[in-house]
Amino acid sequence: MSKFDEPDHYKQDQLLQIDWRPPRAPWMDTKPDMRPGTFIYPGKAKNLNVMGFPHARDWAVDDVDWKLPEGWQKIVLDGMAERLTRYRSFKLFMDTCVRCGACADKCHFFLGGGDPKNMPVLRAELLRSIYRKDFTAMGKIFGSLAGGRALTEDVIKEWFYYFYQCTECRRCSVFCPYGIDTAEITMMGRELLGLLGLYVNWVLEPVANCFRLGNHLAIQPHGLMDTLEFMADDIEEATGIRVDIPMNKRGAEILFVTPSGDFVADPGIYTCMGYMLLFHELGIDYTWSSYASDGGNFGLFTSHEAMKRLNAKIYVEAKRLGVKWILGGECGHMWRVINQYMDTMNGPADFLEIPKSPITGTEFPHARSTKMIHLMEFVADLIRHGKLNLDKSRNDHINVTFHDSCNPARAMGIFEEPRYVIRNVCNHFHEMPENTIREQTFCCGGGAGLGTDENMEMRLRGGLPRGSAVRHVQEKHGVNQMAAMCAIDRATLVTVCDYWAPGVKVTGITELVANAMIFTGEKKRTHNLRLEPIPGMELDESVGEGVEEGAAAHV
């Protein structure tokens, strides 16, 4: 019998019985239904201690007493006052909302679950109501008549429940006529909870691991090298090519960082193998780092201070190794941090150079401050200049669609480069419906630290809008793979597709690139990087003949 942390526990017909009608009781009087499958386990005391966070203790969500520290109300209100002063945007977002409802039906969790407190406008009211009561004249005088309410233990529990049912995807912000960034409100709510020692462990443990060992999975340096060598073995089996693994190479031109999900998680590992093959073929002067082994940043889901600490390691390592610039892999939250926050936290990185492709000579002036570019920008430039020897027919068995990952897409504006790359390595590419892609893309339902199994019901509900769009192109165009340039997406969308669009696999874009590339010295290619047979290739006796001479001509 399946358990609440397994997809099979939930029947589709039951999840699809969604009631979007609000409850009869006023929202302030309606308590959340904290049932298993809809919340995440609390952060463990040992992980708070690693980070030096206050009020470390072990507790459980279903405990009546959450062991809040003495004077907890003052801690929260003082923390709120400090942040209202420090972050102008926070005060602006608290004051500006007119409750027009433009965002109400834009959240994937509301669409998939019907809970009105997952409407972005009402989720923000959970925090805004405390602001009105304690920080506005009208609220201090008129209380609930002015939209204010007292800060109680039930409010704290409500914050914990709903601020960890927001993936900070910012889809709602696209539709807000005032430009309110509800993700920033969620981030503030989580940060205030952190002042009381309230975190979820699925976020906090990766943060602690990354702070100690440089990556979210606590992979130690020798383990990282072993992992990459295992991948090199599989690459050799698939292609006949033995790739080098430059590690901690001083004086290299480029520092390459990617999310740790690419080291261990299927299908991310095949994306990582694609990186290794691409760099080997190009012959670029790059290095991995065993210290900054993870470009991802779960600090984004914890607090501004944690985000700053984890982002700093990339630039500290770039300086130590003496590289010229930084290239980032297919990650989501890494790019949100780099693009939106890095300059004011750890920048500018004046000791580095503006990224310049060693293959095409293209300079990337938009990265003049961060000195870091996304791999899709790098690869799209290579293809535009004809520097990759590609055979799209090797991917002819794939009907692919593309998921715009929230952070690189909405937060960074990378829309065209991944599509350009996909169209140049696949003959069969199909877009999902217009209102589910680009700026309006739907989240995977497991970002911002929500992609853990004990949260399975919410993951499936939150993944319903994206899963429905995938199902649409599956039925209309025969789509059998979905590409995504984010490690969290590649991990969580496997569950979403298996449940809502069974038969659709998830892939990284660089995996598709590597499977389409003709490499110098490759053997006859009969298997892809997953060591799966490539349909039709086993019959083509000419494949692999003359490759060494032909592939070398493109550099």
Coordinates of C-alpha atoms in Angstrom, one line a residue:
M1 CA 0.0 0.0 0.0
S2 CA 1.4 3.4 -1.0
K3 CA 2.2 6.1 1.5
F4 CA 1.5 9.8 1.5
D5 CA 5.0 10.5 0.3
E6 CA 4.5 8.5 -2.9
P7 CA 2.7 9.7 -6.1
D8 CA 0.6 6.5 -6.3
H9 CA -1.0 7.4 -3.0
Y10 CA -3.0 10.1 -4.8
K11 CA -5.7 9.3 -7.3
Q12 CA -5.9 11.7 -10.3
D13 CA -9.7 11.9 -10.2
Q14 CA -9.6 13.0 -6.6
L15 CA -6.9 15.6 -7.1
L16 CA -8.9 17.0 -10.0
Q17 CA -11.9 17.6 -7.8
I18 CA -10.8 21.2 -7.0
D19 CA -13.2 23.6 -5.2
W20 CA -12.1 27.1 -5.9
R21 CA -15.0 28.6 -3.8
P22 CA -13.7 30.4 -0.7
P23 CA -14.8 29.1 2.8
R24 CA -17.8 30.7 4.5
A25 CA -15.7 31.8 7.5
P26 CA -13.5 34.9 7.2
W27 CA -10.0 34.1 6.1
M28 CA -8.5 35.3 9.3
D29 CA -10.6 32.7 11.2
T30 CA -9.9 29.8 8.8
K31 CA -7.0 27.6 10.1
P32 CA -4.9 25.6 7.6
D33 CA -5.4 21.9 7.2
M34 CA -1.9 20.7 7.9
R35 CA -2.3 17.1 6.7
P36 CA 0.6 14.8 5.7
G37 CA 1.7 15.4 2.1
T38 CA 1.1 19.1 2.3
F39 CA 4.0 20.3 4.5
I40 CA 7.7 19.8 4.8
Y41 CA 9.6 18.5 7.8
P42 CA 11.3 21.2 10.0
G43 CA 14.9 22.1 9.9
K44 CA 17.1 20.0 12.2
A45 CA 18.9 21.7 15.1
K46 CA 22.3 20.4 13.9
N47 CA 21.9 22.3 10.6
L48 CA 20.9 25.6 12.3
N49 CA 24.0 25.2 14.5
V50 CA 26.2 24.8 11.4
M51 CA 25.0 28.1 10.0
G52 CA 25.0 29.8 13.4
F53 CA 21.3 30.5 13.1
P54 CA 19.4 31.3 16.4
H55 CA 17.0 29.1 18.5
A56 CA 18.1 25.7 17.2
R57 CA 15.9 22.9 18.5
D58 CA 14.1 19.9 17.2
W59 CA 10.4 20.1 16.8
A60 CA 7.5 18.7 14.6
V61 CA 4.9 20.4 12.6
D62 CA 2.1 18.4 14.2
D63 CA 3.3 19.4 17.7
V64 CA 0.9 21.7 19.5
D65 CA 3.8 23.5 21.1
W66 CA 6.4 24.6 18.5
K67 CA 8.8 25.7 21.4
L68 CA 8.9 29.3 20.2
P69 CA 11.7 31.3 22.0
E70 CA 10.9 33.6 24.9
G71 CA 9.8 37.0 23.6
W72 CA 9.1 35.6 20.1
Q73 CA 6.6 38.3 19.2
K74 CA 9.1 41.1 19.8
I75 CA 11.8 39.1 17.8
V76 CA 9.4 39.0 14.8
L77 CA 8.2 42.6 15.0
D78 CA 11.7 43.9 15.5
G79 CA 12.9 41.9 12.6
M80 CA 10.1 43.2 10.5
A81 CA 10.8 46.8 11.5
E82 CA 14.5 46.3 10.5
R83 CA 13.6 44.9 7.1
L84 CA 11.1 47.6 6.4
T85 CA 13.9 50.1 6.9
R86 CA 16.6 48.1 5.0
Y87 CA 14.6 47.0 2.0
R88 CA 12.5 49.8 0.4
S89 CA 10.8 47.2 -1.8
F90 CA 9.4 45.4 1.2
K91 CA 7.7 48.5 2.5
L92 CA 6.5 49.4 -1.0
F93 CA 5.0 45.9 -1.4
M94 CA 3.3 46.1 2.0
D95 CA 1.7 49.5 1.2
T96 CA 0.9 49.2 -2.5
C97 CA -1.5 46.3 -3.0
V98 CA -5.2 47.3 -3.7
R99 CA -6.4 43.7 -3.8
C100 CA -7.5 43.9 -7.4
G101 CA -7.2 40.1 -7.8
A102 CA -5.2 40.2 -11.0
C103 CA -2.8 37.6 -9.5
A104 CA -5.5 35.5 -7.9
D105 CA -5.7 32.7 -10.5
K106 CA -2.0 32.8 -11.6
C107 CA -0.5 30.6 -8.8
H108 CA -0.1 26.9 -9.7
F109 CA -0.8 25.9 -6.1
F110 CA -4.1 27.7 -6.1
L111 CA -5.0 26.4 -9.6
G112 CA -4.1 22.8 -8.5
G113 CA -5.5 23.0 -5.0
G114 CA -8.1 25.7 -4.6
D115 CA -7.0 26.9 -1.2
P116 CA -7.7 30.7 -1.3
K117 CA -4.6 31.4 0.9
N118 CA -2.5 30.2 -2.0
M119 CA -3.9 33.1 -4.1
P120 CA -0.8 35.4 -4.2
V121 CA -2.8 38.4 -3.0
L122 CA -4.1 36.5 0.1
R123 CA -0.8 34.8 0.8
A124 CA 0.8 38.2 1.0
E125 CA -2.0 39.3 3.3
L126 CA -0.8 36.8 5.9
L127 CA 2.2 39.1 6.4
R128 CA 0.6 42.4 5.3
S129 CA -2.1 42.0 8.0
I130 CA 0.6 42.0 10.7
Y131 CA 2.2 45.0 9.1
R132 CA -1.1 46.9 9.1
K133 CA -1.7 46.1 12.8
D134 CA 1.7 47.1 14.1
F135 CA 3.2 49.5 11.6
T136 CA 0.4 51.7 10.3
A137 CA -1.6 54.3 12.2
M138 CA -5.0 53.0 10.9
G139 CA -4.2 49.5 11.9
K140 CA -3.1 50.5 15.4
I141 CA -6.3 52.3 15.9
F142 CA -8.9 50.3 14.1
G143 CA -7.3 46.8 14.0
S144 CA -9.2 44.3 11.9
L145 CA -11.4 47.1 10.4
A146 CA -8.2 48.3 8.8
G147 CA -7.1 44.9 7.7
G148 CA -4.8 44.3 10.7
R149 CA -4.6 41.3 13.1
A150 CA -2.6 40.4 16.1
L151 CA 0.6 38.3 15.9
T152 CA -0.3 34.9 17.5
E153 CA 1.2 31.4 17.5
D154 CA -1.5 30.4 15.0
V155 CA -0.3 33.2 12.6
I156 CA 3.2 31.8 12.8
K157 CA 2.0 28.3 12.0
E158 CA 0.0 29.8 9.1
W159 CA 3.1 31.6 7.8
F160 CA 5.1 28.4 8.0
Y161 CA 2.5 26.4 6.1
Y162 CA 1.8 28.8 3.3
F163 CA 5.2 30.5 2.8
Y164 CA 6.5 27.0 2.1
Q165 CA 3.7 26.5 -0.4
C166 CA 5.2 29.2 -2.6
T167 CA 7.9 28.4 -5.0
E168 CA 8.9 32.0 -5.4
C169 CA 8.4 31.6 -9.2
R170 CA 7.1 35.2 -9.7
R171 CA 4.4 34.2 -12.2
C172 CA 1.9 36.3 -10.2
S173 CA 4.2 39.3 -10.5
V174 CA 3.9 39.3 -14.3
F175 CA 0.2 40.1 -14.0
C176 CA 0.4 42.6 -11.1
P177 CA -0.5 46.1 -12.4
Y178 CA 1.7 47.6 -9.6
G179 CA 4.7 45.3 -10.1
I180 CA 4.5 43.7 -6.7
D181 CA 7.0 40.9 -6.4
T182 CA 5.2 38.4 -4.2
A183 CA 8.3 36.2 -4.2
E184 CA 10.0 38.9 -2.2
I185 CA 7.2 38.8 0.3
T186 CA 7.6 35.1 0.6
M187 CA 11.3 35.5 1.1
M188 CA 10.7 38.1 3.9
G189 CA 8.1 35.8 5.5
R190 CA 10.6 32.9 5.5
E191 CA 13.4 35.2 6.9
L192 CA 11.2 36.3 9.8
L193 CA 10.3 32.7 10.5
G194 CA 14.1 32.0 10.6
L195 CA 14.5 34.5 13.4
L196 CA 12.5 32.0 15.5
G197 CA 14.5 29.0 14.3
L198 CA 11.7 27.8 12.0
Y199 CA 13.0 26.4 8.7
V200 CA 12.2 23.4 6.5
N201 CA 15.0 20.8 6.5
W202 CA 14.8 20.2 2.7
V203 CA 16.1 23.8 2.4
L204 CA 18.3 24.1 5.5
E205 CA 20.3 20.9 5.2
P206 CA 21.5 21.8 1.6
V207 CA 22.4 25.3 2.9
A208 CA 24.4 23.8 5.7
N209 CA 26.1 21.3 3.4
C210 CA 27.0 24.0 0.9
F211 CA 28.4 26.2 3.6
R212 CA 30.6 23.4 5.0
L213 CA 31.6 21.5 1.8
G214 CA 30.8 23.8 -1.2
N215 CA 27.8 21.9 -2.5
H216 CA 24.2 21.1 -1.4
L217 CA 24.8 17.3 -1.3
A218 CA 27.8 17.3 1.0
I219 CA 30.0 15.7 -1.7
Q220 CA 33.6 15.8 -0.5
P221 CA 36.4 16.6 -3.0
H222 CA 37.4 13.0 -3.6
G223 CA 33.8 12.0 -4.0
L224 CA 33.3 14.7 -6.6
M225 CA 36.3 13.6 -8.6
D226 CA 35.1 9.9 -8.4
T227 CA 31.7 11.0 -9.6
L228 CA 33.1 12.8 -12.6
E229 CA 35.4 9.9 -13.4
F230 CA 32.4 7.5 -13.4
M231 CA 30.7 9.9 -15.9
A232 CA 33.9 9.9 -18.0
D233 CA 33.7 6.1 -18.1
D234 CA 30.1 6.2 -19.4
I235 CA 31.1 8.9 -21.9
E236 CA 33.8 6.6 -23.2
E237 CA 31.5 3.7 -23.5
A238 CA 28.9 5.8 -25.4
T239 CA 31.4 7.7 -27.7
G240 CA 34.8 6.1 -27.5
I241 CA 36.2 9.4 -26.2
R242 CA 38.1 9.8 -22.9
V243 CA 37.5 13.3 -21.6
D244 CA 39.8 15.1 -19.2
I245 CA 38.6 16.4 -15.8
P246 CA 40.5 19.6 -14.9
M247 CA 40.0 20.2 -11.2
N248 CA 41.3 23.2 -9.2
K249 CA 43.5 24.2 -12.1
R250 CA 45.2 27.5 -11.3
G251 CA 45.5 30.0 -14.1
A252 CA 42.7 28.4 -16.2
E253 CA 40.8 30.9 -18.3
I254 CA 37.3 29.8 -17.2
L255 CA 35.8 28.6 -13.9
F256 CA 32.8 26.3 -14.6
V257 CA 30.2 25.9 -11.9
T258 CA 27.0 23.9 -12.1
P259 CA 24.3 22.7 -9.7
S260 CA 25.2 19.6 -7.6
G261 CA 22.0 18.0 -8.9
D262 CA 23.9 17.4 -12.1
F263 CA 26.4 15.2 -10.2
V264 CA 23.9 12.6 -8.9
A265 CA 20.4 13.0 -10.1
D266 CA 18.8 11.3 -13.1
P267 CA 18.5 13.0 -15.7
G268 CA 20.9 15.8 -14.6
I269 CA 23.9 13.5 -14.8
Y270 CA 23.5 13.2 -18.5
T271 CA 23.5 17.0 -18.8
C272 CA 26.7 17.0 -16.9
M273 CA 28.2 14.4 -19.2
G274 CA 27.2 16.8 -22.1
Y275 CA 29.2 19.6 -20.5
M276 CA 32.2 17.4 -20.3
L277 CA 32.0 16.3 -23.9
L278 CA 31.4 19.8 -25.2
F279 CA 34.3 21.3 -23.3
H280 CA 36.6 18.5 -24.4
E281 CA 35.7 18.9 -28.0
L282 CA 36.2 22.6 -27.9
G283 CA 39.5 22.3 -26.1
I284 CA 38.8 25.3 -23.9
D285 CA 41.0 26.1 -20.9
Y286 CA 38.6 25.6 -18.0
T287 CA 38.5 24.1 -14.5
W288 CA 36.1 22.6 -12.0
S289 CA 36.4 23.5 -8.4
S290 CA 36.1 21.2 -5.4
Y291 CA 35.5 24.2 -3.2
A292 CA 32.9 26.0 -5.3
S293 CA 31.5 22.7 -6.6
D294 CA 27.9 23.9 -6.6
G295 CA 26.6 27.0 -8.3
G296 CA 23.1 26.5 -6.9
N297 CA 22.1 28.6 -4.0
F298 CA 19.4 27.4 -1.6
G299 CA 20.2 30.5 0.5
L300 CA 17.7 32.2 -1.9
F301 CA 15.0 30.1 -0.1
T302 CA 16.4 30.8 3.4
S303 CA 17.6 34.4 4.0
H304 CA 19.5 37.2 2.3
E305 CA 22.5 36.5 4.6
A306 CA 22.5 32.8 3.7
M307 CA 22.2 33.7 0.0
K308 CA 25.2 36.0 0.3
R309 CA 27.4 33.5 2.0
L310 CA 26.8 30.8 -0.5
N311 CA 27.2 33.0 -3.5
A312 CA 30.5 34.4 -2.2
K313 CA 32.3 31.1 -2.5
I314 CA 32.1 31.2 -6.3
Y315 CA 33.9 34.5 -6.5
V316 CA 36.4 33.7 -3.7
E317 CA 37.3 30.6 -5.7
A318 CA 37.6 32.5 -9.0
K319 CA 40.0 34.8 -7.3
R320 CA 42.0 32.0 -5.7
L321 CA 42.4 30.1 -9.0
G322 CA 43.1 33.2 -11.0
V323 CA 40.6 32.6 -13.7
K324 CA 39.4 35.3 -16.1
W325 CA 35.7 34.7 -16.0
I326 CA 33.0 32.3 -14.9
L327 CA 30.7 30.0 -17.0
G328 CA 27.6 28.6 -15.3
G329 CA 25.7 25.4 -16.1
E330 CA 22.0 24.7 -16.5
C331 CA 20.7 25.9 -13.1
G332 CA 17.8 28.0 -12.0
H333 CA 18.3 29.6 -8.6
M334 CA 22.0 30.2 -9.2
W335 CA 21.0 32.5 -12.0
R336 CA 18.3 34.3 -10.0
V337 CA 20.9 35.1 -7.4
I338 CA 23.6 36.1 -9.9
N339 CA 21.3 38.2 -12.0
Q340 CA 19.3 40.0 -9.3
Y341 CA 21.3 40.0 -6.1
M342 CA 25.0 39.3 -6.7
D343 CA 26.0 42.9 -7.3
T344 CA 24.6 44.3 -4.0
M345 CA 25.8 41.2 -2.0
N346 CA 29.2 40.3 -3.3
G347 CA 30.0 42.4 -6.3
P348 CA 31.1 43.9 -8.4
A349 CA 33.7 41.3 -9.4
D350 CA 36.2 43.8 -10.7
F351 CA 39.2 41.4 -10.4
L352 CA 37.7 39.3 -13.3
E353 CA 37.4 40.1 -17.0
I354 CA 34.3 40.6 -19.1
P355 CA 33.4 37.1 -20.5
K356 CA 34.8 36.5 -24.0
S357 CA 34.3 33.2 -25.9
P358 CA 37.7 31.7 -26.6
I359 CA 36.2 30.0 -29.7
T360 CA 34.2 32.8 -31.4
G361 CA 35.8 35.9 -29.9
T362 CA 32.3 37.1 -28.9
E363 CA 32.3 39.4 -25.8
F364 CA 29.3 39.4 -23.5
P365 CA 29.1 43.0 -22.2
H366 CA 25.8 42.4 -20.3
A367 CA 28.0 40.4 -17.8
R368 CA 30.5 43.2 -17.3
S369 CA 29.6 43.3 -13.6
T370 CA 29.0 39.7 -12.6
K371 CA 31.7 38.4 -15.1
M372 CA 29.5 35.3 -15.5
I373 CA 27.4 34.0 -18.4
H374 CA 24.9 31.1 -18.8
L375 CA 25.9 28.1 -20.7
M376 CA 23.0 28.6 -23.1
E377 CA 24.4 32.0 -24.1
F378 CA 27.8 30.4 -24.7
V379 CA 26.4 27.5 -26.7
A380 CA 24.0 29.6 -28.8
D381 CA 26.9 31.8 -29.8
L382 CA 28.9 28.7 -30.8
I383 CA 26.1 27.5 -33.0
R384 CA 25.6 30.9 -34.5
H385 CA 29.2 31.0 -35.6
G386 CA 29.1 27.4 -36.9
K387 CA 31.6 26.1 -34.4
L388 CA 29.7 22.8 -33.6
N389 CA 29.5 19.9 -35.9
L390 CA 25.9 18.8 -35.5
D391 CA 23.8 16.0 -36.9
K392 CA 20.2 16.7 -35.8
S393 CA 19.0 13.4 -37.2
R394 CA 20.6 11.7 -34.2
N395 CA 17.7 13.2 -32.2
D396 CA 15.0 12.4 -34.7
H397 CA 13.4 9.9 -32.4
I398 CA 12.7 12.7 -30.0
N399 CA 9.7 15.0 -30.1
V400 CA 10.8 17.7 -27.7
T401 CA 9.1 20.6 -25.9
F402 CA 10.7 23.2 -23.7
H403 CA 10.0 24.2 -20.2
D404 CA 11.0 27.8 -19.4
S405 CA 12.5 27.5 -16.0
C406 CA 11.2 30.3 -13.8
N407 CA 14.5 31.7 -12.6
P408 CA 16.5 31.8 -15.9
A409 CA 13.4 32.9 -17.8
R410 CA 11.4 35.3 -15.7
A411 CA 14.2 36.5 -13.5
M412 CA 16.9 36.6 -16.2
G413 CA 15.1 36.9 -19.5
I414 CA 16.8 33.9 -21.2
F415 CA 14.0 33.0 -23.6
E416 CA 15.5 32.8 -27.1
E417 CA 18.9 31.2 -26.5
P418 CA 17.6 27.8 -25.3
R419 CA 15.1 27.6 -28.1
Y420 CA 17.7 28.5 -30.7
V421 CA 19.9 25.7 -29.4
I422 CA 17.1 23.2 -29.3
R423 CA 16.0 24.0 -32.9
N424 CA 19.6 23.5 -34.1
V425 CA 20.0 20.0 -32.5
C426 CA 16.5 18.6 -32.9
N427 CA 14.2 18.4 -35.9
H428 CA 11.0 18.0 -33.9
F429 CA 10.4 20.8 -31.5
H430 CA 6.9 21.8 -30.3
E431 CA 6.0 24.7 -28.0
M432 CA 3.4 24.3 -25.2
P433 CA 0.4 26.7 -25.2
E434 CA 1.4 30.4 -25.3
N435 CA 0.0 31.2 -21.8
T436 CA 2.2 28.5 -20.2
I437 CA 5.6 29.5 -21.6
R438 CA 8.1 32.4 -21.6
E439 CA 7.1 35.1 -19.1
Q440 CA 3.9 33.2 -18.3
T441 CA 5.7 29.9 -17.8
F442 CA 4.2 27.6 -15.1
C443 CA 6.5 26.4 -12.3
C444 CA 7.5 22.8 -11.8
G445 CA 5.7 22.8 -8.4
G446 CA 8.9 21.8 -6.5
G447 CA 11.1 24.8 -6.6
A448 CA 12.3 27.0 -3.7
G449 CA 12.9 24.0 -1.6
L450 CA 9.5 22.3 -1.9
G451 CA 10.6 19.3 -4.0
T452 CA 10.7 16.7 -1.3
D453 CA 8.6 13.6 -1.1
E454 CA 6.9 14.4 2.2
N455 CA 5.3 17.3 0.3
M456 CA 4.0 15.0 -2.4
E457 CA 0.4 16.1 -2.5
M458 CA 1.3 19.8 -2.9
R459 CA 4.0 18.9 -5.5
L460 CA 1.4 17.0 -7.6
R461 CA -1.2 19.8 -7.2
G462 CA 1.3 22.5 -8.0
G463 CA 2.6 20.5 -11.0
L464 CA -0.9 20.2 -12.5
P465 CA -0.8 23.3 -14.7
R466 CA 2.6 22.4 -16.1
G467 CA 1.7 18.7 -16.4
S468 CA -1.5 19.6 -18.2
A469 CA 0.4 21.7 -20.8
V470 CA 2.8 18.8 -21.3
R471 CA -0.1 16.4 -21.7
H472 CA -1.5 18.8 -24.4
V473 CA 1.5 18.7 -26.6
Q474 CA 2.0 15.0 -25.9
E475 CA -1.5 14.3 -27.3
K476 CA -1.3 16.9 -30.1
H477 CA 2.3 16.4 -31.4
G478 CA 3.5 13.1 -29.9
V479 CA 6.0 14.9 -27.6
N480 CA 8.0 12.4 -25.7
Q481 CA 10.7 14.6 -24.0
M482 CA 10.7 17.9 -22.2
A483 CA 13.9 19.9 -22.0
A484 CA 14.7 22.2 -19.0
M485 CA 17.7 24.2 -18.1
C486 CA 17.3 24.0 -14.4
A487 CA 18.5 21.2 -12.1
I488 CA 15.5 21.4 -9.8
D489 CA 13.2 21.2 -12.8
R490 CA 15.1 18.2 -14.2
A491 CA 14.6 16.4 -10.8
T492 CA 11.0 17.4 -10.0
L493 CA 9.5 17.4 -13.4
V494 CA 10.2 13.7 -13.7
T495 CA 7.5 13.1 -11.0
V496 CA 5.2 15.7 -12.6
C497 CA 5.4 14.1 -16.1
D498 CA 5.2 10.5 -14.8
Y499 CA 2.0 11.5 -13.0
W500 CA 0.2 14.0 -15.3
A501 CA 1.8 13.1 -18.7
P502 CA 3.2 9.5 -18.4
G503 CA 5.6 8.6 -21.2
V504 CA 7.3 12.0 -21.4
K505 CA 10.9 12.0 -20.2
V506 CA 12.8 15.0 -18.9
T507 CA 16.2 16.1 -20.3
G508 CA 18.7 18.9 -20.1
I509 CA 19.5 20.9 -23.2
T510 CA 23.2 20.1 -23.2
E511 CA 22.4 16.4 -23.2
L512 CA 20.5 17.0 -26.5
V513 CA 23.5 19.0 -27.8
A514 CA 26.0 16.3 -27.0
N515 CA 23.8 13.6 -28.5
A516 CA 23.7 15.6 -31.8
M517 CA 27.4 16.5 -31.9
I518 CA 29.9 14.7 -34.1
F519 CA 33.0 14.5 -32.0
T520 CA 36.6 14.2 -33.2
G521 CA 37.7 10.6 -32.9
E522 CA 34.3 9.2 -31.8
K523 CA 33.5 5.6 -32.5
K524 CA 30.3 4.6 -34.3
R525 CA 27.5 6.1 -32.3
T526 CA 24.9 3.6 -31.6
H527 CA 23.9 4.7 -28.0
N528 CA 23.2 8.1 -26.5
L529 CA 24.6 9.3 -23.2
R530 CA 22.0 7.3 -21.3
L531 CA 23.5 4.3 -23.0
E532 CA 20.2 3.8 -24.7
P533 CA 20.2 2.6 -28.3
I534 CA 19.6 5.4 -30.9
P535 CA 16.9 4.2 -33.2
G536 CA 18.2 3.7 -36.7
M537 CA 21.9 4.3 -35.9
E538 CA 22.7 0.6 -35.5
L539 CA 21.8 0.2 -39.2
D540 CA 24.0 3.0 -40.5
E541 CA 27.4 1.5 -41.2
S542 CA 28.8 4.9 -42.3
V543 CA 28.4 6.5 -38.9
G544 CA 31.8 7.1 -37.3
E545 CA 33.8 6.8 -40.5
G546 CA 36.0 9.8 -41.3
V547 CA 34.8 11.6 -38.2
E548 CA 38.3 12.5 -36.9
E549 CA 39.1 14.6 -40.0
G550 CA 35.6 16.1 -40.5
A551 CA 34.9 17.2 -36.9
A552 CA 38.3 18.9 -36.5
A553 CA 37.5 21.3 -39.3
H554 CA 35.0 23.3 -37.3
V555 CA 37.3 24.8 -34.7

